[in-house]
CSV table of C-alpha atoms and ligand atoms in Angstrom, one decimal:
chain,number,residue,atom,x,y,z
A,1,MET,CA,-1.1,-13.5,-6.5
A,2,THR,CA,-2.7,-11.1,-9.0
A,3,GLN,CA,-5.1,-8.4,-7.7
A,4,LYS,CA,-7.6,-6.8,-10.0
A,5,ILE,CA,-8.3,-3.1,-9.4
A,6,THR,CA,-10.6,-0.7,-11.1
A,7,VAL,CA,-8.8,2.1,-12.9
A,8,ILE,CA,-10.6,5.4,-13.7
A,9,ARG,CA,-8.4,7.7,-15.9
A,10,GLY,CA,-10.6,10.7,-15.2
A,11,ASP,CA,-10.7,14.2,-16.8
A,12,GLY,CA,-8.3,17.1,-17.3
A,13,ILE,CA,-4.8,16.1,-16.2
A,14,GLY,CA,-6.3,12.7,-15.0
A,15,PRO,CA,-5.2,10.5,-17.9
A,16,GLU,CA,-1.7,12.0,-17.9
A,17,ILE,CA,-1.1,11.4,-14.2
A,18,MET,CA,-2.8,8.0,-14.4
A,19,ASP,CA,-0.5,6.9,-17.2
A,20,ALA,CA,2.5,8.1,-15.2
A,21,THR,CA,1.3,6.2,-12.1
A,22,LEU,CA,0.6,3.0,-14.0
A,23,HIS,CA,4.1,3.3,-15.5
A,24,VAL,CA,5.6,3.2,-12.0
A,25,LEU,CA,3.2,0.4,-10.8
A,26,ASP,CA,4.1,-1.7,-13.8
A,27,ARG,CA,7.8,-1.3,-13.1
A,28,LEU,CA,7.1,-2.3,-9.5
A,29,GLY,CA,5.8,-5.7,-10.7
A,30,ALA,CA,3.2,-5.9,-8.0
A,31,GLY,CA,1.0,-8.2,-10.0
A,32,LEU,CA,-1.8,-5.7,-10.4
A,33,GLU,CA,-4.4,-6.3,-13.2
A,34,TYR,CA,-6.2,-3.2,-14.4
A,35,GLU,CA,-9.9,-3.1,-15.2
A,36,PHE,CA,-10.4,0.3,-16.9
A,37,ALA,CA,-13.7,2.1,-16.3
A,38,ASP,CA,-15.1,5.5,-17.2
A,39,ALA,CA,-16.5,8.2,-15.0
A,40,GLY,CA,-17.0,12.0,-15.3
A,41,LEU,CA,-16.8,13.9,-18.6
A,42,ALA,CA,-15.0,11.0,-20.3
A,43,ALA,CA,-17.9,8.7,-19.5
A,44,LEU,CA,-20.4,11.4,-20.6
A,45,ASP,CA,-18.7,11.5,-24.0
A,46,ARG,CA,-18.5,7.8,-24.4
A,47,HIS,CA,-21.6,6.4,-22.7
A,48,GLY,CA,-23.9,9.4,-22.3
A,49,GLU,CA,-23.8,9.4,-18.5
A,50,LEU,CA,-21.4,10.6,-15.8
A,51,MET,CA,-21.3,7.5,-13.7
A,52,PRO,CA,-22.2,4.4,-15.8
A,53,GLN,CA,-23.6,1.4,-14.0
A,54,ALA,CA,-20.7,-0.7,-15.5
A,55,THR,CA,-18.2,1.5,-13.5
A,56,LEU,CA,-20.1,1.0,-10.2
A,57,ASP,CA,-20.3,-2.7,-10.9
A,58,SER,CA,-16.5,-2.8,-11.6
A,59,ILE,CA,-15.7,-1.1,-8.3
A,60,ALA,CA,-18.2,-3.3,-6.4
A,61,ARG,CA,-16.6,-6.4,-7.9
A,62,ASN,CA,-13.0,-5.5,-7.3
A,63,ALA,CA,-13.5,-3.6,-4.1
A,64,VAL,CA,-10.5,-1.4,-4.9
A,65,ALA,CA,-10.3,1.5,-7.3
A,66,LEU,CA,-7.6,3.9,-8.3
A,67,LYS,CA,-9.2,7.1,-9.6
A,68,SER,CA,-8.0,10.2,-11.3
A,69,PRO,CA,-9.8,13.6,-10.7
A,70,LEU,CA,-13.2,13.9,-12.4
A,71,THR,CA,-15.1,16.9,-13.8
A,72,THR,CA,-18.7,17.2,-12.7
A,73,PRO,CA,-20.3,19.5,-15.3
A,74,VAL,CA,-22.9,22.0,-14.0
A,75,GLY,CA,-26.4,20.6,-14.4
A,76,GLY,CA,-25.1,17.1,-14.8
A,77,GLY,CA,-27.5,15.6,-12.3
A,78,PHE,CA,-24.9,15.3,-9.6
A,79,SER,CA,-23.6,18.1,-7.3
A,80,SER,CA,-20.3,16.1,-7.3
A,81,ILE,CA,-19.5,12.7,-8.7
A,82,ASN,CA,-16.9,12.2,-6.0
A,83,VAL,CA,-19.5,12.7,-3.3
A,84,ALA,CA,-22.0,10.5,-5.1
A,85,LEU,CA,-19.3,7.7,-5.2
A,86,ARG,CA,-18.7,8.1,-1.5
A,87,ARG,CA,-22.3,7.8,-0.7
A,88,HIS,CA,-23.0,4.9,-3.1
A,89,PHE,CA,-20.3,2.8,-1.5
A,90,ASP,CA,-20.6,4.2,2.0
A,91,LEU,CA,-17.0,5.2,2.0
A,92,TYR,CA,-17.0,6.5,5.6
A,93,ALA,CA,-13.3,7.1,6.2
A,94,ASN,CA,-11.4,9.7,4.3
A,95,VAL,CA,-7.7,9.0,5.1
A,96,ARG,CA,-5.1,11.6,4.2
A,97,PRO,CA,-1.5,11.1,5.2
A,98,ALA,CA,0.8,14.2,5.4
A,99,LYS,CA,4.4,13.4,5.6
A,100,SER,CA,7.3,15.8,5.0
A,101,PHE,CA,9.2,15.3,1.7
A,102,PRO,CA,12.6,16.6,0.8
A,103,ASN,CA,13.1,19.4,-1.7
A,104,THR,CA,9.6,20.9,-1.5
A,105,ARG,CA,8.3,24.3,-0.6
A,106,SER,CA,7.2,23.1,2.9
A,107,ARG,CA,8.1,25.4,5.8
A,108,PHE,CA,8.4,22.5,8.2
A,109,GLY,CA,11.6,20.6,7.4
A,110,ASP,CA,11.1,16.9,7.8
A,111,GLY,CA,9.2,16.8,11.1
A,112,VAL,CA,5.7,16.1,9.9
A,113,ASP,CA,4.3,12.6,9.7
A,114,LEU,CA,0.6,12.5,10.5
A,115,VAL,CA,-2.6,11.1,9.1
A,116,THR,CA,-6.0,12.8,9.1
A,117,VAL,CA,-9.0,10.5,9.4
A,118,ARG,CA,-12.1,12.4,8.4
A,119,GLU,CA,-15.6,11.2,8.8
A,120,ASN,CA,-16.9,11.2,5.2
A,121,THR,CA,-20.7,10.5,5.3
A,122,GLU,CA,-22.4,12.7,7.9
A,123,GLY,CA,-21.8,15.9,9.9
A,124,ALA,CA,-22.4,19.3,8.4
A,125,TYR,CA,-22.3,18.1,4.8
A,126,LEU,CA,-25.8,17.0,4.4
A,127,SER,CA,-27.9,18.0,1.4
A,128,GLU,CA,-31.1,17.9,3.5
A,129,GLY,CA,-31.9,20.5,6.1
A,130,GLN,CA,-30.5,23.4,4.1
A,131,GLU,CA,-32.9,26.3,4.1
A,132,LEU,CA,-33.0,29.8,2.9
A,133,SER,CA,-35.9,32.0,3.9
A,134,GLU,CA,-38.2,33.4,1.2
A,135,ASP,CA,-36.9,36.9,1.7
A,136,GLY,CA,-33.3,35.6,1.4
A,137,GLU,CA,-32.4,37.1,4.8
A,138,VAL,CA,-32.0,33.9,6.9
A,139,ALA,CA,-30.2,30.7,6.0
A,140,ILE,CA,-30.1,27.5,8.1
A,141,SER,CA,-28.1,24.3,7.6
A,142,GLY,CA,-28.2,21.2,9.8
A,143,ALA,CA,-25.7,18.6,10.8
A,144,ARG,CA,-26.3,15.0,11.8
A,145,ILE,CA,-23.9,13.0,13.9
A,146,THR,CA,-24.7,9.4,14.8
A,147,ARG,CA,-23.2,7.1,17.5
A,148,LYS,CA,-22.7,4.5,14.8
A,149,GLY,CA,-20.9,6.9,12.4
A,150,SER,CA,-18.7,8.3,15.2
A,151,GLU,CA,-17.9,4.9,16.6
A,152,ARG,CA,-16.7,3.5,13.3
A,153,ILE,CA,-14.6,6.4,12.3
A,154,VAL,CA,-12.9,6.6,15.7
A,155,ARG,CA,-12.3,2.9,15.7
A,156,TYR,CA,-10.8,3.2,12.2
A,157,ALA,CA,-8.4,5.8,13.5
A,158,PHE,CA,-7.3,3.7,16.4
A,159,GLU,CA,-6.9,0.6,14.3
A,160,LEU,CA,-4.8,2.6,11.8
A,161,ALA,CA,-2.6,3.9,14.7
A,162,ARG,CA,-2.1,0.3,15.8
A,163,SER,CA,-1.4,-1.1,12.4
A,164,THR,CA,1.1,1.6,11.5
A,165,GLY,CA,3.0,1.7,14.8
A,166,ARG,CA,1.7,5.1,15.8
A,167,LYS,CA,1.2,5.8,19.4
A,168,LYS,CA,-1.4,8.6,19.7
A,169,VAL,CA,-4.8,9.6,18.4
A,170,THR,CA,-6.1,13.2,18.7
A,171,ALA,CA,-9.9,13.7,18.4
A,172,ILE,CA,-10.6,17.2,17.1
A,173,HIS,CA,-14.0,18.8,18.1
A,174,LYS,CA,-15.9,21.9,19.1
A,175,ALA,CA,-17.9,20.2,21.9
A,176,ASN,CA,-17.6,23.2,24.2
A,177,ILE,CA,-19.9,25.2,21.8
A,178,ILE,CA,-21.6,22.7,19.5
A,179,LYS,CA,-22.7,20.6,22.4
A,180,SER,CA,-25.1,18.3,20.6
A,181,THR,CA,-23.3,17.0,17.5
A,182,SER,CA,-19.7,17.7,18.4
A,183,GLY,CA,-20.5,16.6,22.0
A,184,LEU,CA,-21.8,13.2,20.8
A,185,PHE,CA,-18.7,12.7,18.6
A,186,LEU,CA,-16.4,13.5,21.6
A,187,ASP,CA,-18.4,11.2,24.0
A,188,VAL,CA,-18.1,8.3,21.6
A,189,ALA,CA,-14.4,9.1,20.9
A,190,ARG,CA,-13.7,8.8,24.6
A,191,GLU,CA,-15.6,5.5,24.9
A,192,VAL,CA,-13.7,4.0,21.9
A,193,ALA,CA,-10.3,5.3,23.2
A,194,GLY,CA,-11.0,3.4,26.4
A,195,ARG,CA,-10.8,0.1,24.4
A,196,TYR,CA,-7.3,1.0,23.1
A,197,PRO,CA,-5.1,1.2,26.2
A,198,ASP,CA,-2.0,0.8,24.1
A,199,ILE,CA,-2.6,4.0,22.1
A,200,GLY,CA,-2.6,7.5,23.7
A,201,PHE,CA,-5.7,9.6,23.4
A,202,GLN,CA,-5.8,13.4,23.2
A,203,GLU,CA,-8.8,15.8,22.8
A,204,MET,CA,-8.3,19.1,21.1
A,205,ILE,CA,-10.7,21.9,20.2
A,206,VAL,CA,-10.6,22.6,16.5
A,207,ASP,CA,-9.3,26.2,16.7
A,208,ASN,CA,-6.5,25.3,19.0
A,209,ALA,CA,-5.7,22.3,16.8
A,210,CYS,CA,-5.3,24.5,13.8
A,211,MET,CA,-2.9,26.7,15.7
A,212,GLN,CA,-1.0,23.7,17.1
A,213,LEU,CA,-0.7,22.2,13.6
A,214,VAL,CA,1.0,25.2,12.3
A,215,MET,CA,3.2,25.8,15.4
A,216,ARG,CA,4.2,22.3,16.2
A,217,PRO,CA,2.9,19.8,13.6
A,218,GLU,CA,5.4,17.1,14.8
A,219,GLN,CA,3.3,16.5,18.0
A,220,PHE,CA,0.5,14.8,16.0
A,221,GLU,CA,0.3,11.3,14.8
A,222,VAL,CA,-3.4,10.4,13.9
A,223,LEU,CA,-6.1,13.0,13.8
A,224,VAL,CA,-9.7,12.0,13.8
A,225,THR,CA,-12.6,14.3,13.3
A,226,THR,CA,-16.0,15.0,11.8
A,227,ASN,CA,-16.7,15.9,8.2
A,228,LEU,CA,-16.4,19.7,8.0
A,229,PHE,CA,-13.5,20.0,10.4
A,230,GLY,CA,-11.7,17.1,8.6
A,231,ASP,CA,-12.2,18.7,5.2
A,232,ILE,CA,-10.5,21.9,6.3
A,233,ILE,CA,-7.8,20.3,8.5
A,234,SER,CA,-6.7,17.8,5.9
A,235,ASP,CA,-6.0,20.7,3.4
A,236,LEU,CA,-4.2,22.5,6.1
A,237,CYS,CA,-2.0,19.4,6.6
A,238,ALA,CA,-1.4,19.1,2.9
A,239,GLY,CA,0.0,22.6,3.0
A,240,LEU,CA,2.3,21.6,5.8
A,241,VAL,CA,4.1,19.2,3.6
A,242,GLY,CA,4.4,20.9,0.2
A,243,GLY,CA,0.9,21.3,-1.2
A,244,LEU,CA,-1.6,19.7,-3.6
A,245,GLY,CA,0.9,18.0,-5.9
A,246,LEU,CA,2.0,15.6,-3.1
A,247,ALA,CA,-1.4,15.0,-1.3
A,248,PRO,CA,-3.1,11.7,-1.7
A,249,GLY,CA,-6.4,10.5,-0.2
A,250,ALA,CA,-8.2,7.3,0.4
A,251,ASN,CA,-12.0,6.8,0.8
A,252,ILE,CA,-12.6,3.6,2.6
A,253,GLY,CA,-15.7,1.7,3.4
A,254,GLU,CA,-16.5,-1.9,4.6
A,255,ASN,CA,-17.0,-3.2,1.0
A,256,ALA,CA,-14.9,-0.9,-1.2
A,257,ALA,CA,-12.1,1.6,-1.2
A,258,ILE,CA,-11.2,4.3,-3.7
A,259,PHE,CA,-7.7,5.9,-3.8
A,260,GLU,CA,-7.0,9.2,-5.4
A,261,ALA,CA,-5.2,12.5,-5.5
A,262,VAL,CA,-6.6,15.3,-3.5
A,263,HIS,CA,-6.3,17.9,-6.2
A,264,GLY,CA,-8.8,18.4,-9.0
A,265,THR,CA,-8.5,18.2,-12.8
A,266,ALA,CA,-6.3,21.2,-13.1
A,267,PRO,CA,-7.8,22.3,-16.5
A,268,ASP,CA,-5.2,25.2,-16.7
A,269,ILE,CA,-2.4,22.7,-17.3
A,270,ALA,CA,-4.3,19.7,-18.8
A,271,GLY,CA,-2.9,18.2,-22.0
A,272,LYS,CA,0.5,19.8,-21.5
A,273,GLY,CA,2.2,16.8,-19.9
A,274,ILE,CA,3.5,18.9,-17.0
A,275,ALA,CA,1.3,17.9,-14.0
A,276,ASN,CA,2.9,16.4,-11.0
A,277,PRO,CA,1.9,12.7,-10.8
A,278,CYS,CA,3.0,12.2,-7.2
A,279,ALA,CA,-0.3,12.8,-5.5
A,280,LEU,CA,-2.0,10.0,-7.4
A,281,LEU,CA,1.1,7.8,-7.1
A,282,LEU,CA,1.0,8.3,-3.3
A,283,GLY,CA,-2.7,7.4,-3.5
A,284,ALA,CA,-1.5,4.1,-5.2
A,285,VAL,CA,0.9,3.7,-2.3
A,286,GLN,CA,-2.0,3.9,0.2
A,287,MET,CA,-3.8,1.4,-2.0
A,288,LEU,CA,-0.8,-1.1,-1.9
A,289,ASP,CA,-0.9,-0.8,1.9
A,290,HIS,CA,-4.6,-1.4,1.9
A,291,ILE,CA,-4.4,-4.6,-0.1
A,292,GLY,CA,-1.7,-6.0,2.1
A,293,ARG,CA,1.4,-5.1,0.1
A,294,PRO,CA,3.2,-2.9,2.6
A,295,GLN,CA,6.6,-3.7,1.2
A,296,ASP,CA,5.6,-2.7,-2.3
A,297,ALA,CA,4.1,0.5,-0.8
A,298,ASP,CA,7.4,1.3,0.9
A,299,ARG,CA,9.4,0.7,-2.2
A,300,VAL,CA,7.4,3.2,-4.2
A,301,ARG,CA,7.4,5.7,-1.4
A,302,GLN,CA,11.2,5.5,-1.0
A,303,ALA,CA,11.6,5.9,-4.8
A,304,ILE,CA,9.5,9.0,-4.7
A,305,VAL,CA,11.5,10.4,-1.7
A,306,ALA,CA,14.9,9.6,-3.4
A,307,THR,CA,13.7,11.3,-6.7
A,308,LEU,CA,12.6,14.4,-4.8
A,309,ALA,CA,15.8,14.5,-2.8
A,310,ALA,CA,17.9,14.2,-6.0
A,311,GLY,CA,15.8,17.0,-7.6
A,312,ASP,CA,15.6,14.7,-10.6
A,313,SER,CA,13.0,15.6,-13.3
A,314,LEU,CA,10.8,17.5,-10.9
A,315,THR,CA,7.7,19.1,-12.4
A,316,GLY,CA,7.0,22.9,-12.4
A,317,ASP,CA,4.9,23.0,-9.2
A,318,LEU,CA,8.1,21.7,-7.4
A,319,GLY,CA,10.3,24.2,-9.0
A,320,GLY,CA,11.6,22.0,-11.8
A,321,SER,CA,10.9,21.8,-15.5
A,322,GLY,CA,10.3,18.1,-15.9
A,323,THR,CA,7.3,16.4,-17.6
A,324,THR,CA,4.7,14.1,-16.0
A,325,MET,CA,6.1,11.0,-17.6
A,326,GLY,CA,9.7,12.0,-17.1
A,327,PHE,CA,9.1,12.4,-13.4
A,328,ALA,CA,7.5,9.0,-13.3
A,329,GLN,CA,10.4,7.4,-15.2
A,330,ALA,CA,12.8,9.0,-12.8
A,331,ILE,CA,10.8,7.4,-9.9
A,332,ALA,CA,10.5,4.0,-11.6
A,333,SER,CA,14.2,3.9,-12.3
A,334,ARG,CA,14.8,4.0,-8.5
A,335,LEU,CA,12.6,1.1,-7.6
B,401,ATP,P1,-11.3,21.3,-10.2
B,401,ATP,O1,-12.4,22.1,-10.6
B,401,ATP,O2,-11.3,20.0,-10.9
B,401,ATP,O3,-11.2,21.2,-8.7
B,401,ATP,P2,-9.3,23.4,-10.1
B,401,ATP,O4,-8.4,23.9,-11.1
B,401,ATP,O5,-10.3,24.3,-9.5
B,401,ATP,O6,-10.0,22.1,-10.7
B,401,ATP,P3,-7.2,21.9,-8.9
B,401,ATP,O7,-7.3,21.0,-10.1
B,401,ATP,O8,-7.1,21.3,-7.6
B,401,ATP,O9,-8.5,22.8,-8.8
B,401,ATP,O10,-6.0,22.9,-9.2
B,401,ATP,C1,-5.7,24.0,-8.4
B,401,ATP,C2,-4.4,24.6,-8.9
B,401,ATP,O11,-3.3,23.6,-8.6
B,401,ATP,C3,-4.3,24.8,-10.4
B,401,ATP,O12,-3.5,25.9,-10.7
B,401,ATP,C4,-3.6,23.6,-10.9
B,401,ATP,O13,-2.9,23.8,-12.1
B,401,ATP,C5,-2.7,23.2,-9.8
B,401,ATP,N1,-2.5,21.7,-9.7
B,401,ATP,C6,-3.4,20.9,-9.3
B,401,ATP,N2,-3.0,19.6,-9.4
B,401,ATP,C7,-1.7,19.7,-9.9
B,401,ATP,C8,-0.7,18.7,-10.2
B,401,ATP,N3,-0.9,17.4,-10.0
B,401,ATP,N4,0.5,19.2,-10.7
B,401,ATP,C9,0.7,20.5,-10.8
B,401,ATP,N5,-0.2,21.4,-10.5
B,401,ATP,C10,-1.4,21.0,-10.1
């Protein structure tokens, strides 16, 4: 059966890594149909706005989008287009796998295989409640945690553990100090954990979690946490397995999901054809899993692993001298 997805080619290195990713998906023969839509600077150039309604309509219709990085120009009416998209579609779960790959600059061998599930819509990242006193001496920012928001993110983490054969969920918090917000999150996490007797549950204070992640990352399977901690910890985890060029992320809601690379538009290397396409391609792997094509997802993942292991056509960030499309062709040839 054909599945239509919205494809946003993005800005900077976006179009290059998207072409490379689609090359691999085409070779896979997964029956995907692409509906191209613009956002970011490309949309501003073509349509006079950063996020055209037609793009929002396309994502709403298809419920699945593969998106390259976007530039949000200063003064463009958005603080970030990515954040605006997450809000618009209530994409509450930011899901970032971190799995060791061969032949990367990771310090941790092949022992890491974890997923960070970050709450994406509340917590400390609110635009309201930010204050600076008139004399500029005192600043205050608020955080909001809800039972509903905590419940759905923790449930998501447990369901993910179940569906991927993982056996443990670790809730990361600071409830010993931030008793109100982090305390509510932890209370709800405990309640939800009680409904999943088949999955182990562990609680860990965020500072200890950071140390444990660096000392013994192989002890973790699924991490679930609030927005700010999740933002920091998921980048830490990307660093455990070789950095930005290999870090994908999914933003998932009830009615839509957007899959992407974690990195930005990399203006310093844009247009040179040397960007690593793997982060976006791994985002496509998450997408294939999400739309119920786990075998296709596995095939692409294994082709990436085999290409990395062979050191074939690797891009500069991985120590090679290959091109974006050359790397994609090497991966596609292993499918
Ligand atoms: P933005 O403002 O869009 O976030 P940025 O340059 O601040 O852009 P990134 O795009 O994440 O942030 O880039 C950080 C560094 O990592 C840059 O030096 C960039 O060249 C490099 N980088 C990012 N993505 C890739 C990639 N896919 N392949 C190779 N290098 C990359």
